[in-house]
XYZ file of N, CA, C and O in Angstrom:
784
model
N 133.936 87.281 -4.092
C 134.692 88.426 -3.598
C 133.954 89.726 -3.915
O 133.920 90.641 -3.118
N 133.343 89.818 -5.116
C 132.611 91.017 -5.509
C 131.412 91.237 -4.597
O 131.135 92.364 -4.176
N 130.673 90.148 -4.269
C 129.536 90.270 -3.360
C 129.990 90.738 -1.991
O 129.308 91.531 -1.348
N 131.128 90.264 -1.525
C 131.659 90.665 -0.227
C 131.952 92.168 -0.214
O 131.626 92.871 0.730
N 132.564 92.693 -1.292
C 132.866 94.128 -1.373
C 131.593 94.950 -1.413
O 131.495 96.005 -0.794
N 130.581 94.491 -2.152
C 129.309 95.207 -2.199
C 128.654 95.228 -0.824
O 128.118 96.251 -0.398
N 128.704 94.101 -0.096
C 128.132 94.044 1.243
C 128.846 95.014 2.165
O 128.214 95.753 2.916
N 130.186 95.032 2.120
C 130.968 95.918 2.977
C 130.622 97.371 2.689
O 130.393 98.165 3.608
N 130.549 97.752 1.419
C 130.222 99.129 1.057
C 128.850 99.519 1.575
O 128.678 100.573 2.193
N 127.844 98.680 1.342
C 126.489 98.979 1.812
C 126.429 99.027 3.335
O 125.751 99.878 3.913
N 127.147 98.129 4.000
C 127.132 98.099 5.459
C 127.753 99.365 6.036
O 127.236 99.947 6.977
N 128.876 99.823 5.459
C 129.518 101.047 5.936
C 128.622 102.259 5.724
O 128.487 103.103 6.614
N 127.981 102.356 4.567
C 127.073 103.477 4.302
C 125.901 103.459 5.274
O 125.538 104.488 5.848
N 125.305 102.293 5.508
C 124.194 102.177 6.444
C 124.623 102.553 7.858
O 123.898 103.264 8.568
N 125.807 102.118 8.284
C 126.306 102.457 9.620
C 126.469 103.954 9.781
O 126.089 104.534 10.802
N 127.028 104.615 8.770
C 127.235 106.070 8.848
C 125.896 106.797 8.871
O 125.694 107.724 9.662
N 124.946 106.381 8.024
C 123.625 107.015 8.022
C 122.904 106.820 9.354
O 122.291 107.754 9.877
N 122.978 105.618 9.914
C 122.352 105.346 11.206
C 122.972 106.212 12.290
O 122.276 106.848 13.075
N 124.294 106.285 12.307
C 125.019 107.059 13.307
C 124.647 108.535 13.225
O 124.316 109.166 14.223
N 124.646 109.117 12.020
C 124.341 110.540 11.887
C 122.856 110.810 12.109
O 122.496 111.849 12.656
N 121.985 109.881 11.710
C 120.553 110.064 11.929
C 120.188 110.077 13.393
O 119.383 110.891 13.853
N 120.786 109.176 14.173
C 120.526 109.136 15.606
C 121.021 110.414 16.264
O 120.349 111.010 17.092
N 122.203 110.871 15.858
C 122.771 112.070 16.446
C 121.899 113.284 16.126
O 121.652 114.129 16.979
N 121.407 113.383 14.903
C 120.608 114.539 14.509
C 119.249 114.560 15.184
O 118.687 115.625 15.434
N 118.699 113.377 15.518
C 117.357 113.320 16.098
C 117.348 113.454 17.610
O 116.298 113.445 18.224
N 118.502 113.580 18.240
C 118.539 113.650 19.694
C 117.925 114.939 20.197
O 118.087 116.002 19.619
N 117.199 114.835 21.299
C 116.538 115.998 21.886
C 117.514 116.777 22.761
O 118.407 116.213 23.378
N 117.323 118.097 22.831
C 118.137 118.934 23.707
C 117.608 118.799 25.140
O 116.416 118.895 25.391
N 118.517 118.588 26.081
C 118.143 118.473 27.478
C 119.069 119.329 28.314
O 120.000 119.936 27.811
N 118.820 119.382 29.623
C 119.612 120.218 30.516
C 121.037 119.733 30.675
O 121.934 120.532 30.889
N 121.259 118.424 30.616
C 122.614 117.909 30.756
C 122.818 116.680 29.885
O 121.869 116.012 29.503
N 124.081 116.437 29.565
C 124.455 115.268 28.779
C 125.389 114.408 29.625
O 126.235 114.921 30.353
N 125.229 113.100 29.486
C 126.074 112.157 30.218
C 127.161 111.643 29.280
O 126.881 111.290 28.131
N 128.384 111.598 29.787
C 129.513 111.050 29.036
C 130.226 110.032 29.922
O 130.590 110.341 31.057
N 130.386 108.805 29.415
C 131.132 107.744 30.113
C 132.403 107.455 29.324
O 132.341 107.226 28.115
N 133.540 107.438 30.011
C 134.796 107.050 29.377
C 135.478 106.036 30.277
O 135.683 106.299 31.474
N 135.796 104.862 29.736
C 136.404 103.830 30.568
C 136.809 102.598 29.794
O 137.008 102.631 28.574
N 136.874 101.493 30.511
C 137.383 100.228 29.991
C 136.225 99.300 29.649
O 135.284 99.161 30.431
N 136.307 98.670 28.484
C 135.345 97.624 28.113
C 136.112 96.345 27.809
O 137.153 96.379 27.157
N 135.580 95.237 28.295
C 136.184 93.932 28.053
C 135.095 92.979 27.599
O 134.019 92.924 28.198
N 135.367 92.234 26.521
C 134.462 91.186 26.060
C 135.274 89.924 25.786
O 136.425 90.004 25.320
N 134.677 88.783 26.081
C 135.274 87.487 25.785
C 134.305 86.709 24.902
O 133.089 86.781 25.075
N 134.857 85.991 23.929
C 134.060 85.105 23.093
C 134.786 83.768 23.023
O 135.928 83.666 23.487
N 134.164 82.729 22.530
C 134.771 81.394 22.635
C 136.178 81.274 22.055
O 136.936 80.414 22.479
N 136.550 82.148 21.111
C 137.872 82.017 20.503
C 138.693 83.311 20.599
O 139.598 83.525 19.798
N 138.397 84.158 21.590
C 139.200 85.364 21.708
C 138.759 86.316 22.801
O 137.781 86.079 23.513
N 139.508 87.426 22.912
C 139.275 88.463 23.910
C 139.306 89.826 23.228
O 140.102 90.049 22.312
N 138.457 90.751 23.715
C 138.381 92.091 23.153
C 138.502 93.134 24.268
O 137.493 93.592 24.804
N 139.713 93.550 24.644
C 139.857 94.659 25.582
C 139.908 95.984 24.829
O 140.412 96.043 23.698
N 139.375 97.049 25.450
C 139.421 98.338 24.774
C 138.989 99.494 25.648
O 138.527 99.316 26.776
N 139.127 100.690 25.117
C 138.675 101.921 25.756
C 137.392 102.348 25.059
O 137.350 102.473 23.828
N 136.333 102.576 25.858
C 135.021 102.914 25.309
C 134.599 104.297 25.782
O 134.778 104.642 26.949
N 134.028 105.086 24.873
C 133.444 106.386 25.214
C 131.984 106.371 24.785
O 131.671 106.059 23.631
N 131.099 106.688 25.722
C 129.661 106.726 25.475
C 129.181 108.159 25.632
O 129.506 108.814 26.625
N 128.383 108.625 24.666
C 127.899 109.998 24.672
C 126.373 109.978 24.694
O 125.743 109.523 23.726
N 125.789 110.451 25.792
C 124.342 110.492 25.905
C 123.741 111.498 24.944
O 124.172 112.652 24.887
N 122.761 111.053 24.170
C 122.026 111.953 23.287
C 120.894 112.623 24.040
O 120.550 113.760 23.781
N 120.295 111.865 24.946
C 119.267 112.359 25.854
C 119.276 111.428 27.051
O 120.238 110.686 27.256
N 118.233 111.416 27.840
C 118.219 110.638 29.077
C 118.227 109.131 28.856
O 118.619 108.375 29.737
N 117.808 108.674 27.665
C 117.671 107.234 27.443
C 118.368 106.705 26.195
O 118.248 105.515 25.903
N 119.060 107.538 25.466
C 119.709 107.105 24.230
C 121.142 107.601 24.186
O 121.429 108.717 24.623
N 122.018 106.760 23.657
C 123.438 107.109 23.599
C 124.087 106.482 22.376
O 123.610 105.474 21.844
N 125.179 107.094 21.945
C 126.039 106.515 20.936
C 127.379 106.214 21.595
O 127.714 106.812 22.635
N 128.119 105.278 21.051
C 129.419 104.975 21.640
C 130.445 104.626 20.567
O 130.104 104.220 19.462
N 131.701 104.820 20.957
C 132.840 104.426 20.129
C 133.812 103.669 21.022
O 133.843 103.864 22.245
N 134.589 102.803 20.411
C 135.580 102.031 21.162
C 136.813 101.849 20.291
O 136.714 101.665 19.085
N 137.981 101.898 20.933
C 139.233 101.525 20.281
C 139.821 100.383 21.091
O 139.846 100.436 22.332
N 140.271 99.333 20.421
C 140.746 98.191 21.196
C 141.540 97.196 20.382
O 141.974 97.471 19.259
N 141.717 96.021 21.002
C 142.478 94.930 20.411
C 141.618 93.676 20.344
O 140.746 93.464 21.179
N 141.893 92.845 19.360
C 141.236 91.558 19.189
C 142.318 90.485 19.340
O 143.174 90.346 18.476
N 142.297 89.758 20.458
C 143.271 88.703 20.737
C 142.617 87.376 20.380
O 141.617 86.986 20.988
N 143.166 86.671 19.401
C 142.467 85.560 18.741
C 143.172 84.232 18.969
O 144.389 84.139 18.834
N 142.383 83.203 19.295
C 142.864 81.824 19.320
C 141.718 80.922 18.873
O 140.965 80.397 19.691
N 141.577 80.773 17.556
C 140.496 79.952 17.009
C 140.703 78.460 17.256
O 139.790 77.678 17.013
N 141.917 78.090 17.676
C 142.264 76.676 17.856
C 141.933 75.925 16.555
O 142.335 76.350 15.493
N 141.201 74.828 16.657
C 140.817 74.103 15.438
C 139.362 74.389 15.053
O 138.751 73.641 14.308
N 138.808 75.496 15.568
C 137.419 75.839 15.258
C 137.296 76.696 14.000
O 136.196 76.986 13.553
N 138.425 77.127 13.439
C 138.412 77.922 12.210
C 138.528 77.030 10.988
O 138.262 75.824 11.021
N 138.981 77.588 9.904
C 139.177 76.836 8.662
C 140.412 75.952 8.771
O 140.416 74.794 8.360
N 141.487 76.498 9.366
C 142.743 75.762 9.516
C 142.740 75.002 10.845
O 141.874 75.206 11.687
N 143.730 74.144 11.042
C 143.793 73.352 12.274
C 144.219 74.176 13.486
O 143.925 73.819 14.624
N 144.944 75.246 13.250
C 145.342 76.164 14.322
C 145.341 77.571 13.749
O 145.883 77.808 12.667
N 144.699 78.510 14.464
C 144.645 79.906 14.034
C 144.815 80.790 15.257
O 143.952 80.813 16.137
N 145.941 81.509 15.315
C 146.212 82.407 16.441
C 146.707 83.738 15.906
O 147.421 83.784 14.903
N 146.358 84.814 16.600
C 146.840 86.118 16.177
C 146.205 87.230 16.970
O 145.635 87.022 18.035
N 146.312 88.414 16.428
C 145.728 89.575 17.079
C 145.519 90.671 16.049
O 146.017 90.599 14.932
N 144.785 91.689 16.461
C 144.554 92.824 15.584
C 144.074 94.016 16.375
O 143.781 93.930 17.568
N 144.001 95.128 15.703
C 143.486 96.360 16.295
C 142.265 96.817 15.528
O 142.038 96.402 14.392
N 141.496 97.686 16.158
C 140.314 98.184 15.470
C 139.458 99.038 16.358
O 139.913 99.579 17.367
N 138.197 99.162 15.973
C 137.289 100.018 16.716
C 135.840 99.648 16.501
O 135.515 98.712 15.756
N 134.982 100.413 17.162
C 133.553 100.123 17.225
C 132.763 101.419 17.143
O 133.191 102.440 17.689
N 131.621 101.388 16.465
C 130.621 102.437 16.598
C 129.310 101.750 16.946
O 129.053 100.625 16.508
N 128.488 102.414 17.761
C 127.246 101.767 18.152
C 126.249 102.709 18.785
O 126.512 103.901 19.015
N 125.082 102.166 19.067
C 123.946 102.886 19.650
C 123.365 102.046 20.778
O 123.324 100.812 20.686
N 122.908 102.711 21.857
C 122.271 102.019 22.979
C 120.996 102.748 23.382
O 120.967 103.984 23.415
N 119.945 101.989 23.693
C 118.706 102.538 24.258
C 118.537 101.980 25.668
O 118.568 100.763 25.866
N 118.349 102.885 26.629
C 118.206 102.515 28.042
C 116.748 102.605 28.454
O 116.010 103.489 28.010
N 116.337 101.710 29.368
C 114.958 101.692 29.839
C 114.790 102.438 31.151
O 113.686 102.535 31.677
N 115.875 103.003 31.690
C 115.826 103.869 32.866
C 116.387 105.231 32.507
O 117.139 105.380 31.540
N 116.002 106.258 33.275
C 116.521 107.597 33.023
C 118.001 107.681 33.362
O 118.533 106.854 34.101
N 118.660 108.703 32.821
C 120.086 108.947 33.060
C 120.964 107.774 32.629
O 121.960 107.458 33.288
N 120.601 107.139 31.518
C 121.369 106.019 30.960
C 121.630 104.944 32.016
O 122.762 104.531 32.253
N 120.564 104.463 32.641
C 120.673 103.429 33.668
C 119.691 102.290 33.375
O 118.844 102.372 32.509
N 119.854 101.218 34.155
C 119.036 100.012 34.127
C 119.267 99.217 32.847
O 120.329 99.271 32.255
N 118.269 98.428 32.430
C 118.419 97.569 31.254
C 118.629 98.402 30.002
O 118.052 99.480 29.853
N 119.466 97.906 29.092
C 119.644 98.579 27.812
C 119.849 97.547 26.706
O 120.278 96.420 26.947
N 119.521 97.947 25.487
C 119.760 97.138 24.284
C 120.357 98.053 23.230
O 120.190 99.282 23.285
N 121.053 97.468 22.290
C 121.640 98.296 21.247
C 122.228 97.481 20.126
O 122.180 96.244 20.119
N 122.800 98.183 19.197
C 123.486 97.574 18.073
C 124.820 98.263 17.883
O 124.983 99.437 18.209
N 125.774 97.510 17.370
C 127.102 98.068 17.141
C 127.759 97.330 15.998
O 127.322 96.248 15.614
N 128.805 97.923 15.490
C 129.624 97.225 14.511
C 131.084 97.441 14.854
O 131.519 98.569 15.085
N 131.808 96.331 14.930
C 133.253 96.370 15.135
C 133.942 96.250 13.788
O 133.449 95.587 12.875
N 135.109 96.873 13.696
C 135.950 96.798 12.507
C 137.356 96.433 12.981
O 137.977 97.201 13.722
N 137.848 95.251 12.593
C 139.146 94.764 13.055
C 140.053 94.471 11.862
O 139.595 93.931 10.855
N 141.311 94.809 12.011
C 142.314 94.397 11.032
C 143.230 93.412 11.755
O 144.020 93.808 12.621
N 143.095 92.134 11.447
C 143.764 91.063 12.185
C 144.889 90.423 11.381
O 144.820 90.328 10.151
N 145.876 89.948 12.108
C 146.958 89.146 11.541
C 146.894 87.770 12.185
O 147.065 87.642 13.406
N 146.632 86.732 11.383
C 146.412 85.376 11.894
C 147.532 84.457 11.419
O 147.749 84.289 10.216
N 148.244 83.847 12.365
C 149.202 82.784 12.039
C 148.450 81.465 12.085
O 147.800 81.151 13.078
N 148.525 80.710 11.011
C 147.751 79.481 10.929
C 148.644 78.301 10.560
O 149.740 78.464 10.046
N 148.108 77.120 10.877
C 148.806 75.870 10.553
C 147.762 74.831 10.175
O 146.722 74.718 10.834
N 148.029 74.090 9.111
C 147.137 73.026 8.661
C 147.896 71.704 8.694
O 149.009 71.608 8.189
N 147.303 70.701 9.332
C 147.969 69.409 9.524
C 147.443 68.319 8.595
O 147.681 67.137 8.832
N 146.716 68.691 7.554
C 146.220 67.688 6.603
C 147.356 67.371 5.635
O 147.799 68.231 4.888
N 147.838 66.131 5.675
C 149.008 65.768 4.876
C 150.244 66.402 5.508
O 150.361 66.476 6.729
N 151.163 66.901 4.691
C 152.324 67.581 5.279
C 151.864 68.872 5.963
O 150.931 69.529 5.520
N 152.525 69.225 7.065
C 152.156 70.434 7.809
C 152.461 71.667 6.955
O 153.553 71.823 6.423
N 151.468 72.512 6.808
C 151.591 73.763 6.064
C 151.224 74.891 7.015
O 150.289 74.770 7.808
N 151.967 75.988 6.962
C 151.658 77.125 7.823
C 151.786 78.417 7.036
O 152.357 78.445 5.942
N 151.251 79.486 7.595
C 151.319 80.776 6.931
C 150.702 81.859 7.780
O 150.366 81.655 8.950
N 150.567 83.032 7.183
C 149.966 84.179 7.862
C 148.921 84.790 6.939
O 149.140 84.921 5.732
N 147.791 85.150 7.529
C 146.708 85.786 6.788
C 146.394 87.127 7.435
O 146.240 87.212 8.650
N 146.314 88.157 6.606
C 145.830 89.465 7.046
C 144.363 89.539 6.644
O 144.006 89.262 5.491
N 143.515 89.921 7.601
C 142.083 89.912 7.316
C 141.415 91.139 7.932
O 141.696 91.501 9.072
N 140.555 91.788 7.143
C 139.725 92.895 7.631
C 138.368 92.310 7.980
O 137.694 91.729 7.129
N 137.981 92.451 9.244
C 136.761 91.823 9.757
C 135.731 92.897 10.105
O 136.049 93.891 10.758
N 134.500 92.675 9.671
C 133.357 93.469 10.120
C 132.536 92.578 11.032
O 132.257 91.424 10.700
N 132.178 93.107 12.197
C 131.476 92.293 13.186
C 130.231 93.027 13.681
O 130.259 93.710 14.710
N 129.092 92.934 12.956
C 127.846 93.517 13.460
C 127.326 92.693 14.639
O 127.368 91.462 14.603
N 126.860 93.393 15.672
C 126.466 92.723 16.912
C 125.266 93.421 17.539
O 125.185 94.646 17.517
N 124.356 92.648 18.112
C 123.351 93.203 19.022
C 123.887 92.988 20.429
O 124.537 91.972 20.715
N 123.648 93.967 21.308
C 124.203 93.903 22.651
C 123.155 94.355 23.652
O 122.284 95.170 23.334
N 123.215 93.796 24.831
C 122.319 94.198 25.909
C 123.028 94.064 27.239
O 124.074 93.419 27.336
N 122.454 94.695 28.254
C 123.058 94.620 29.575
C 122.268 95.401 30.588
O 121.127 95.808 30.337
N 122.888 95.611 31.740
C 122.252 96.375 32.821
C 123.272 97.361 33.354
O 124.349 96.958 33.802
N 122.933 98.660 33.295
C 123.857 99.709 33.714
C 123.566 100.147 35.145
O 122.460 100.559 35.471
N 124.605 100.051 35.982
C 124.548 100.518 37.361
C 125.296 101.841 37.479
O 126.357 102.013 36.870
N 124.759 102.766 38.286
C 125.512 103.956 38.680
C 126.043 103.721 40.080
O 125.283 103.390 40.996
N 127.332 103.885 40.264
C 127.975 103.675 41.559
C 128.686 104.953 41.985
O 128.902 105.857 41.173
N 129.081 105.016 43.268
C 129.876 106.148 43.744
C 129.204 107.488 43.537
O 129.781 108.378 42.919
N 127.970 107.652 44.017
C 127.216 108.906 43.848
C 127.012 109.272 42.376
O 126.988 110.446 42.008
N 126.925 108.289 41.527
C 126.673 108.526 40.105
C 127.901 108.860 39.295
O 127.783 109.210 38.118
N 129.089 108.739 39.891
C 130.328 109.075 39.179
C 130.955 107.882 38.455
O 131.895 108.057 37.681
N 130.467 106.675 38.742
C 131.006 105.458 38.135
C 129.866 104.719 37.438
O 128.775 104.577 38.003
N 130.121 104.257 36.219
C 129.155 103.457 35.475
C 129.727 102.049 35.328
O 130.876 101.877 34.932
N 128.906 101.047 35.675
C 129.329 99.651 35.533
C 128.192 98.856 34.915
O 127.045 98.939 35.360
N 128.498 98.067 33.870
C 127.469 97.266 33.215
C 128.019 95.923 32.777
O 128.987 95.876 32.011
N 127.429 94.809 33.244
C 127.686 93.512 32.609
C 126.910 93.456 31.300
O 125.813 94.012 31.189
N 127.477 92.786 30.282
C 126.851 92.778 28.957
C 126.869 91.390 28.322
O 127.716 90.556 28.638
N 125.923 91.182 27.420
C 125.878 90.010 26.550
C 125.666 90.484 25.122
O 124.939 91.456 24.894
N 126.301 89.809 24.171
C 126.130 90.196 22.779
C 126.085 88.985 21.872
O 126.549 87.903 22.213
N 125.509 89.188 20.695
C 125.473 88.144 19.676
C 125.581 88.805 18.309
O 124.945 89.815 18.045
N 126.409 88.232 17.458
C 126.561 88.796 16.124
C 127.268 87.847 15.189
O 127.232 86.625 15.373
N 127.941 88.427 14.196
C 128.634 87.645 13.183
C 129.987 88.262 12.877
O 130.108 89.477 12.732
N 131.002 87.409 12.769
C 132.301 87.812 12.250
C 132.266 87.583 10.744
O 132.005 86.468 10.287
N 132.540 88.640 9.983
C 132.529 88.540 8.522
C 133.903 88.954 8.015
O 134.328 90.098 8.227
N 134.604 88.036 7.374
C 135.898 88.345 6.774
C 135.650 89.097 5.468
O 135.417 88.503 4.422
N 135.705 90.432 5.551
C 135.354 91.263 4.408
C 136.455 91.314 3.355
O 136.174 91.439 2.163
N 137.707 91.265 3.796
C 138.832 91.276 2.852
C 139.937 90.408 3.443
O 140.324 90.589 4.592
N 140.425 89.454 2.653
C 141.415 88.488 3.127
C 142.635 88.492 2.223
O 142.504 88.412 1.008
N 143.813 88.575 2.841
C 145.072 88.453 2.105
C 145.810 87.247 2.665
O 146.460 87.328 3.699
N 145.671 86.103 2.004
C 146.237 84.852 2.477
C 145.170 83.774 2.478
O 144.087 83.939 1.920
N 145.467 82.668 3.141
C 144.516 81.550 3.208
C 143.277 81.944 4.012
O 143.333 82.805 4.888
N 142.166 81.302 3.695
C 140.932 81.552 4.434
C 141.097 81.166 5.895
O 141.744 80.163 6.215
N 140.497 81.971 6.786
C 140.497 81.680 8.221
C 139.065 81.788 8.739
O 138.168 82.226 8.022
N 138.868 81.394 9.988
C 137.525 81.270 10.549
C 136.720 82.556 10.578
O 137.242 83.648 10.765
N 135.406 82.395 10.429
C 134.424 83.467 10.557
C 133.092 82.814 10.880
O 132.965 81.601 10.838
N 132.079 83.623 11.230
C 130.765 83.061 11.504
C 130.114 83.667 12.724
O 130.513 84.740 13.189
N 129.084 82.991 13.291
C 128.368 83.525 14.451
C 129.307 83.695 15.645
O 130.275 82.948 15.798
N 128.979 84.684 16.487
C 129.807 84.963 17.651
C 128.921 85.385 18.825
O 127.999 86.171 18.663
N 129.183 84.795 19.986
C 128.537 85.202 21.230
C 129.574 85.829 22.140
O 130.715 85.355 22.203
N 129.200 86.912 22.829
C 130.149 87.631 23.666
C 129.575 87.887 25.054
O 128.385 88.169 25.201
N 130.438 87.821 26.060
C 130.080 88.200 27.425
C 131.132 89.187 27.894
O 132.317 89.041 27.567
N 130.708 90.215 28.632
C 131.692 91.210 29.027
C 131.185 92.178 30.062
O 130.160 91.963 30.706
N 131.927 93.290 30.190
C 131.540 94.342 31.121
C 132.151 95.665 30.677
O 133.129 95.715 29.940
N 131.543 96.753 31.178
C 132.053 98.109 30.993
C 132.234 98.711 32.372
O 131.358 98.577 33.247
N 133.364 99.369 32.592
C 133.633 100.074 33.842
C 134.164 101.446 33.457
O 135.212 101.546 32.825
N 133.407 102.514 33.788
C 133.737 103.832 33.245
C 133.529 104.950 34.260
O 132.729 104.833 35.182
N 134.223 106.036 34.045
C 134.020 107.285 34.776
C 132.863 108.002 34.110
O 132.852 108.184 32.888
N 131.860 108.399 34.893
C 130.676 109.077 34.370
C 130.733 110.553 34.721
O 130.937 110.920 35.885
N 130.562 111.400 33.715
C 130.515 112.846 33.944
C 129.234 113.394 33.323
O 128.674 112.806 32.392
N 128.826 114.521 33.839
C 127.645 115.215 33.314
C 128.059 116.629 32.950
O 128.766 117.278 33.699
N 127.609 117.079 31.792
C 127.899 118.448 31.399
C 126.618 119.103 30.898
O 125.711 118.428 30.406
N 126.556 120.406 31.032
C 125.388 121.150 30.603
C 125.245 121.074 29.095
O 126.254 121.165 28.366
N 124.034 120.881 28.627
C 123.795 120.843 27.190
C 123.935 122.248 26.620
O 123.588 123.238 27.265
N 124.449 122.312 25.410
C 124.622 123.634 24.779
C 123.359 124.072 24.073
O 122.586 123.295 23.630
């Protein structure tokens, strides 16, 4: 448990330093791109719908934040025989684009933070059930292809991601964690504003 807390503390500090360092190093340009819209990701044991805002630092680099929900059905792939629940949380991340104006192929890194409530059941011997509250950190690498549609007013990107679900703090019985693969898309309104 102590190692888990140390990892969480170091991970949060590193995320904040990375986020502020990227923001401080961004170049001033004539305009900044801002995307605000819907992001959806699916993974083998759940769904992640949310609202995502992307802020262009320059023509090829952006930071993003997301607020959303984690809808979970681990089935028997977790620690217990059945694990279902949901939670709320958010995301901070960075993306690098290989085309100008935040278009074409992109890669990036992000970290999700979820506070989940899991109802579980174990069928070994007599049936036992309960509820676990868990704070999850989910570092992920993500990539995709960004299209501009509607005269550049709409941003659409299919995405793929890979990372790890880490149960950083657990109140109750242990529940599933580990590697995670995600497939999804972003659909957003794109605006441009003059740089200050």
